[in-house]
Short mmCIF file of N, CA and C in Angstrom, two decimals:
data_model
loop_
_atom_site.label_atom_id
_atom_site.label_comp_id
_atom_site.label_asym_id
_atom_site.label_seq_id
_atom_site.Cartn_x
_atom_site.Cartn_y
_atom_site.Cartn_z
N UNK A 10 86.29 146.21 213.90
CA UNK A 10 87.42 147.10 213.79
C UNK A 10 86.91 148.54 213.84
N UNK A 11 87.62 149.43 214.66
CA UNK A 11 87.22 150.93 214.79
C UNK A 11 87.66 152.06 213.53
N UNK A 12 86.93 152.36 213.23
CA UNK A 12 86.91 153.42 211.87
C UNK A 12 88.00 154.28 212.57
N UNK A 13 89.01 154.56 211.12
CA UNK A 13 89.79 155.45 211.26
C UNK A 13 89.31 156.87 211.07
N UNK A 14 90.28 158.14 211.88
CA UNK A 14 89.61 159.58 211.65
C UNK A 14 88.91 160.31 210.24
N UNK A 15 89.87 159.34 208.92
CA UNK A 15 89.32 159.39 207.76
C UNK A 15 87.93 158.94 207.12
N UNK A 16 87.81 157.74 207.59
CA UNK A 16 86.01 156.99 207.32
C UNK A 16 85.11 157.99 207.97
N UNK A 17 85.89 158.40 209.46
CA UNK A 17 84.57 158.92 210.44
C UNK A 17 83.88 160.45 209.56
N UNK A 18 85.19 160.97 208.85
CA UNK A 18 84.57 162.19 208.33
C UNK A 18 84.41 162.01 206.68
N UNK A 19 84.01 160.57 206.66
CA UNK A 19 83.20 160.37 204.89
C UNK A 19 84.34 159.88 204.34
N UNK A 20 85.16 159.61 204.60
CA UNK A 20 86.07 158.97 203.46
C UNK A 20 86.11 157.71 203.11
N UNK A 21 86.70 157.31 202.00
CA UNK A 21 86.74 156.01 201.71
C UNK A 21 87.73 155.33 200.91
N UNK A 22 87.83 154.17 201.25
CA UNK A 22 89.19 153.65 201.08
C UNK A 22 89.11 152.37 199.87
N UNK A 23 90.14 152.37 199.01
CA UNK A 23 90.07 151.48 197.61
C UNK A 23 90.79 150.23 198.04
N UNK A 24 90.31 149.11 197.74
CA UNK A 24 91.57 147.96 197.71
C UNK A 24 92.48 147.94 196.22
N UNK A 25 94.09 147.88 196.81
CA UNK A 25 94.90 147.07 195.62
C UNK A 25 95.37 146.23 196.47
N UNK A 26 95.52 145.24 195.77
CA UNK A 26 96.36 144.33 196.32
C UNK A 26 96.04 143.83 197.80
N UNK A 27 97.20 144.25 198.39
CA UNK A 27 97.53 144.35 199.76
C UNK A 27 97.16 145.23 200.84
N UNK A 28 96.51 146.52 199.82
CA UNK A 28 96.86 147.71 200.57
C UNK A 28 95.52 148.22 200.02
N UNK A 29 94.88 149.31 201.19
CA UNK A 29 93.87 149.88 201.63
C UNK A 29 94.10 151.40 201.33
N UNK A 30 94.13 152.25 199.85
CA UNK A 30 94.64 153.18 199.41
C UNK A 30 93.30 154.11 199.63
N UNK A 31 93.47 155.42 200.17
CA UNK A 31 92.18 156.23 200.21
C UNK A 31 92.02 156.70 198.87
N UNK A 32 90.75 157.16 198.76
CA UNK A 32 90.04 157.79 197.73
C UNK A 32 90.11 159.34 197.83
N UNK A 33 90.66 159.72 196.91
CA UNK A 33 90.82 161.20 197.12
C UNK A 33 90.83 161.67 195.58
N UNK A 34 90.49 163.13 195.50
CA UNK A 34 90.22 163.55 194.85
C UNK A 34 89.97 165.59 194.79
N UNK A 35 90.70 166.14 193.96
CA UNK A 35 91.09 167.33 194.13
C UNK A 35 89.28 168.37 193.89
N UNK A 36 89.24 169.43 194.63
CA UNK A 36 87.87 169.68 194.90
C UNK A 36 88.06 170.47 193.22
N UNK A 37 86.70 170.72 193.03
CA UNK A 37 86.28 171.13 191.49
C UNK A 37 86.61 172.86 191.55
N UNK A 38 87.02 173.17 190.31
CA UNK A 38 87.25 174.24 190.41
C UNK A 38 86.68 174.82 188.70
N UNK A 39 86.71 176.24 188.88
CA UNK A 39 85.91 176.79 188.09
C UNK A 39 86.98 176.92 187.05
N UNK A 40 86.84 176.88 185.83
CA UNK A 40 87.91 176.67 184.70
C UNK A 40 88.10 178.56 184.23
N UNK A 41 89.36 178.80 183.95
CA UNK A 41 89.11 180.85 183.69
C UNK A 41 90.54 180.58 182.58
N UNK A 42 90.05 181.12 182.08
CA UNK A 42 91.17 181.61 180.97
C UNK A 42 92.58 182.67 181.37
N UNK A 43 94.07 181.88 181.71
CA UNK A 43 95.27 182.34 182.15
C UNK A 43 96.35 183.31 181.52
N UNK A 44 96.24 182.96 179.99
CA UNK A 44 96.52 183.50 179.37
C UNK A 44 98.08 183.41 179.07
N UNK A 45 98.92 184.18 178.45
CA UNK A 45 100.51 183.87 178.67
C UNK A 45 101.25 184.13 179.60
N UNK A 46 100.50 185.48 180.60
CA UNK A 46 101.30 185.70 181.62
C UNK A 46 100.77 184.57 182.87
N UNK A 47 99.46 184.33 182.65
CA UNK A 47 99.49 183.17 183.93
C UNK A 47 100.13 181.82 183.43
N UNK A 48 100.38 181.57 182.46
CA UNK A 48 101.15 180.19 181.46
C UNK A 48 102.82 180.49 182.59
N UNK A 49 103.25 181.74 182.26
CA UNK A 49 104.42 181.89 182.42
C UNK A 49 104.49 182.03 184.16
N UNK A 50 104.14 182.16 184.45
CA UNK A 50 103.81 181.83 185.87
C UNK A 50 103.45 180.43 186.42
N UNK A 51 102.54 179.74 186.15
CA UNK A 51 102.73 178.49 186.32
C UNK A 51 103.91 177.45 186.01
N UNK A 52 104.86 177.86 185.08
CA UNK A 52 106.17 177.47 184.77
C UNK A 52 106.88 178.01 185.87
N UNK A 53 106.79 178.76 186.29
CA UNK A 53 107.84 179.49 187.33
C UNK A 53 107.50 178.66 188.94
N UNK A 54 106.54 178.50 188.94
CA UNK A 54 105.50 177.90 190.25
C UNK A 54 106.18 176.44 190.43
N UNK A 55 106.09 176.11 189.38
CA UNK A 55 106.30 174.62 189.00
C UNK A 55 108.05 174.43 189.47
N UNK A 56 108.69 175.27 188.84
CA UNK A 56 110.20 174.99 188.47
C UNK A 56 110.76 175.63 190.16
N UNK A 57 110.18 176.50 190.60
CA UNK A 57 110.88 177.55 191.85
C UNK A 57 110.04 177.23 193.06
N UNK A 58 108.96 177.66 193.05
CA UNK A 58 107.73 177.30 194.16
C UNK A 58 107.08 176.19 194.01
N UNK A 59 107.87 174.88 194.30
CA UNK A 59 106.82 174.00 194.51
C UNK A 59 105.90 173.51 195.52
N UNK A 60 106.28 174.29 196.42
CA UNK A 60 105.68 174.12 197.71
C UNK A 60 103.75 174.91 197.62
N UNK A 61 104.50 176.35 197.51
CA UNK A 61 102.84 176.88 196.74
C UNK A 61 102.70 176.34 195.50
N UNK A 62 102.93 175.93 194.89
CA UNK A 62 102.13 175.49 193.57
C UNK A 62 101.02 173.96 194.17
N UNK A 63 102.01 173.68 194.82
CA UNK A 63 101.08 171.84 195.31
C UNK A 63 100.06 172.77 196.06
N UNK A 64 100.24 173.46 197.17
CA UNK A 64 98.85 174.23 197.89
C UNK A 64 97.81 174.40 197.29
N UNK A 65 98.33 175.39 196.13
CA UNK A 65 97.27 176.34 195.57
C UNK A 65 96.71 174.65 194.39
N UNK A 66 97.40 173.64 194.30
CA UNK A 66 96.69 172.79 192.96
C UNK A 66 96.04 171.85 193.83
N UNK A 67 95.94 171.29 195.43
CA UNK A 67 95.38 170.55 195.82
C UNK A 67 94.20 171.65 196.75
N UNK A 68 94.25 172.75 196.53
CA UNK A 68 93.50 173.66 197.47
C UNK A 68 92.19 173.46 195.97
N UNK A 69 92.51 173.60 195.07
CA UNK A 69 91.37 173.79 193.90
C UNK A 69 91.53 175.29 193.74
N UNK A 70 92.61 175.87 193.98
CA UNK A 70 92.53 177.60 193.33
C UNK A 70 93.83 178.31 192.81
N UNK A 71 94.14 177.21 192.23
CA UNK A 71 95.23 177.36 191.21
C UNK A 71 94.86 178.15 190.22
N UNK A 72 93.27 177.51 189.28
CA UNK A 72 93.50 178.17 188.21
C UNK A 72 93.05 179.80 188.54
N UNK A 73 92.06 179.84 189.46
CA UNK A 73 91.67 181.51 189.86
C UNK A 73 93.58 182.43 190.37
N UNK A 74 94.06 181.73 190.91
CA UNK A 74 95.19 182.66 191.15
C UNK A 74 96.04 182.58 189.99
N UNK A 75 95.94 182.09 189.15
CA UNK A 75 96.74 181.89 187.35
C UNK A 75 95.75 183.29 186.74
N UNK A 76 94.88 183.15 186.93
CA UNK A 76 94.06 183.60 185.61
C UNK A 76 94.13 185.11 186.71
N UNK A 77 94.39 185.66 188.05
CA UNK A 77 94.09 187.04 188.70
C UNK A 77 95.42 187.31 188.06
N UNK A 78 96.45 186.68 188.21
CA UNK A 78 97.97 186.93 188.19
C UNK A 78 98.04 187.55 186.70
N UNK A 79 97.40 186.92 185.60
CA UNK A 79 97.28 186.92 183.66
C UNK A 79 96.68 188.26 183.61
N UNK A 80 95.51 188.68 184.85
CA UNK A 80 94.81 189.28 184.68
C UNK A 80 95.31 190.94 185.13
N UNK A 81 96.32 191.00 186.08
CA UNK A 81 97.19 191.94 186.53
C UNK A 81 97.98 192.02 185.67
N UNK A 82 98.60 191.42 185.46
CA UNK A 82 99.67 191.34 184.58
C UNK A 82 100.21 192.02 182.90
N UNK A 83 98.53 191.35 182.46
CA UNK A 83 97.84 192.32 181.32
C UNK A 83 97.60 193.57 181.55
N UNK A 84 97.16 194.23 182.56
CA UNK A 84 96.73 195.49 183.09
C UNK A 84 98.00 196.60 183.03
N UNK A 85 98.81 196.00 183.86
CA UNK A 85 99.91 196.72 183.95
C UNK A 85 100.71 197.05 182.75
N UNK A 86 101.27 195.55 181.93
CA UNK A 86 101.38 195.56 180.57
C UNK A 86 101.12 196.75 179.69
N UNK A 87 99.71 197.15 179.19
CA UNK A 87 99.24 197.74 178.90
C UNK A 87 99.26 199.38 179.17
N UNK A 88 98.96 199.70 180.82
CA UNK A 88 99.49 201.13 181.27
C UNK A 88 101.22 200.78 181.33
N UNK A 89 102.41 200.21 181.08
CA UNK A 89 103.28 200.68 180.92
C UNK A 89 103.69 201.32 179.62
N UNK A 90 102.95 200.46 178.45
CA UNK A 90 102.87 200.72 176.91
C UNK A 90 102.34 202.09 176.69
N UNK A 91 101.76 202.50 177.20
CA UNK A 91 101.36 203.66 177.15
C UNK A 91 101.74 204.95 177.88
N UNK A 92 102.19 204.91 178.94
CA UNK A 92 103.09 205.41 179.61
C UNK A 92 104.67 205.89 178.83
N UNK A 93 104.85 204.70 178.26
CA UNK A 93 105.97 204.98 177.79
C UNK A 93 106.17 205.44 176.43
N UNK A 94 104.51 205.29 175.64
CA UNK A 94 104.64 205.94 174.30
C UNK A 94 104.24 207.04 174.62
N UNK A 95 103.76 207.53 175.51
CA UNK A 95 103.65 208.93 175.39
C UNK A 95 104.86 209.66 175.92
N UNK A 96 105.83 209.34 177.05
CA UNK A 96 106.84 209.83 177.70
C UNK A 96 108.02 209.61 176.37
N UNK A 97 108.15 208.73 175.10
CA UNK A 97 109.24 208.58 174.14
C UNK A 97 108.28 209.38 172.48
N UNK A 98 107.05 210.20 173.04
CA UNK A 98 106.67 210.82 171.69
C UNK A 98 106.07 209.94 170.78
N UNK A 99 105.71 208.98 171.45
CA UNK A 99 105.54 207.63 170.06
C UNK A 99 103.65 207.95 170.18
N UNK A 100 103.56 208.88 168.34
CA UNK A 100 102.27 208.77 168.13
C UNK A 100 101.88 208.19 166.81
N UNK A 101 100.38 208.28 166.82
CA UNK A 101 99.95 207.85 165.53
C UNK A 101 100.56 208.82 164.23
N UNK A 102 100.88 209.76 164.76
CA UNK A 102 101.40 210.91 163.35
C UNK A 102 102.62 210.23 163.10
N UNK A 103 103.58 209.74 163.90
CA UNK A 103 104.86 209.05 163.64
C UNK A 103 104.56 207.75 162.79
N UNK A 104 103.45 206.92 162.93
CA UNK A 104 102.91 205.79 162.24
C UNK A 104 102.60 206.12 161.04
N UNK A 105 102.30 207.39 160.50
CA UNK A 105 101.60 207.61 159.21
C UNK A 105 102.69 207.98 158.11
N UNK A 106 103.66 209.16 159.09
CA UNK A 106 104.64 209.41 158.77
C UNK A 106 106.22 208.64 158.09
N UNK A 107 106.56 207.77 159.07
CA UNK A 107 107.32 206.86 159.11
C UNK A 107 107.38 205.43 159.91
N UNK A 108 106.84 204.65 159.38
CA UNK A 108 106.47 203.31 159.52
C UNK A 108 107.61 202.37 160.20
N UNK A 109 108.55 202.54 159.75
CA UNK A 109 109.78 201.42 159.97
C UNK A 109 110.11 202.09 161.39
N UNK A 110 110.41 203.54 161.91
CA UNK A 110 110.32 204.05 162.89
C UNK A 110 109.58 204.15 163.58
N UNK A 111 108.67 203.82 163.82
CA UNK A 111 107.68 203.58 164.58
C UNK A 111 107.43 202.08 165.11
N UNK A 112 107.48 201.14 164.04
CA UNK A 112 107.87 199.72 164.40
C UNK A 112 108.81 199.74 165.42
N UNK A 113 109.97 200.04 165.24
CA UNK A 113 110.90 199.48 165.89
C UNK A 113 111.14 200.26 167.72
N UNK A 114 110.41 201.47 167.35
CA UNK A 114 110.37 201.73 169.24
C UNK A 114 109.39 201.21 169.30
N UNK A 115 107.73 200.73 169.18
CA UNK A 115 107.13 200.39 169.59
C UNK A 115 107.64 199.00 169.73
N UNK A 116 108.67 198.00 169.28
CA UNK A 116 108.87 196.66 169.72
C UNK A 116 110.01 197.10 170.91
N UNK A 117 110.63 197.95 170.92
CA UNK A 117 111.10 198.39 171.79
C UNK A 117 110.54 198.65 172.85
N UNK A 118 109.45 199.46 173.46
CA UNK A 118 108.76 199.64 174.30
C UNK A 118 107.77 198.64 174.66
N UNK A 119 107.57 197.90 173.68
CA UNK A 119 107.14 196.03 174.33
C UNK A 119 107.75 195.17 175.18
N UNK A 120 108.65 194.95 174.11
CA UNK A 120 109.71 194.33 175.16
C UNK A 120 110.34 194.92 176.54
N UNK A 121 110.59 196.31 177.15
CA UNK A 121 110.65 196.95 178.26
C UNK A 121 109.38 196.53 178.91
N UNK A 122 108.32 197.14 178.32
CA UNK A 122 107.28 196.69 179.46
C UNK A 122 107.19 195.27 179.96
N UNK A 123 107.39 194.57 178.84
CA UNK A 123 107.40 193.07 179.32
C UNK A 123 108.29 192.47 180.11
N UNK A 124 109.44 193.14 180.03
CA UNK A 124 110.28 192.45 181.32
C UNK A 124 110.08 193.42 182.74
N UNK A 125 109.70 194.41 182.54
CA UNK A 125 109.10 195.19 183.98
C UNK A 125 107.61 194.02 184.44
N UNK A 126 107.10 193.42 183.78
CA UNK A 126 106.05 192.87 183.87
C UNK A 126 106.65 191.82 185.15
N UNK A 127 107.29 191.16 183.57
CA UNK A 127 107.88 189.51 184.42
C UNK A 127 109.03 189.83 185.68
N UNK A 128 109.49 190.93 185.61
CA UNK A 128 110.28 191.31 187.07
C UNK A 128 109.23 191.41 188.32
N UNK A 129 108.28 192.51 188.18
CA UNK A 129 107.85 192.53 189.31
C UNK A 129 106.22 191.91 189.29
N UNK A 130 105.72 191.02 188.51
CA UNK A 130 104.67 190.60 189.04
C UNK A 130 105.23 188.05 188.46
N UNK A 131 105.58 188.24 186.89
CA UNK A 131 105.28 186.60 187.16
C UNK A 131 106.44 186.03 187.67
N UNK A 132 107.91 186.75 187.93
CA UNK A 132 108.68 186.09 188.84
C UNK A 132 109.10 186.61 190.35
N UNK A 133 108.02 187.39 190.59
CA UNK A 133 108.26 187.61 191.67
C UNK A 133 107.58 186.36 193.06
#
């Protein structure tokens, strides 16, 4: 019997039963820490893009594009928080000063940055 295009380039095939199931197996990939914004992205991948999500999880570079995405994501995060405490006056003298005021724009200016986050980078 003539080897199929699969044997010829190394593959190999399992018996069940009846049936002649190939052996496959997803290539190894380097493990990176994703974090919540690549978490929240892979939920989105999963639920909206399933088409790229199967690519990028049978390509083996899922978790590198999770963990660049966590890794932007944080970045930006961060320069919007700051951006915006300095453009709303929010300093450490306001922290020393008055505490409860200061809490509450700084959860304020969290939460803004965070949905500028998840708008234009984990659901986009």
């Amino acid at each position: 019997m003539e080897k199929t295009i699969f044997e010829k380039i190394g593959g190999e095939f399992e018996r069940q039963g009846d049936y002649l199931i190939p052996c496959l197996a997803l290539p190894p990939e380097k493990e990176q820490p994703i974090g919540l914004f690549g978490r929240q992205h892979l939920d989105y991948l999963k639920q909206h893009r399933k088409v790229t999500y199967t690519n990028l999880l049978t390509s083996g570079k899922l978790n590198a594009y999770l963990a660049d995405i966590g890794r932007q994501a944080q970045e930006r995060f961060y320069r919007l928080i700051e951006g915006m405490k300095q453009a709303q006056g929010i300093t450490e003298r306001l922290k020393e000063e008055n505490t409860l005021e200061w809490t509450g724009k700084m959860n304020n200016v969290r939460a803004c940055a965070r949905e500028i986050v998840n708008e234009e980078i984990i659901y986009a």
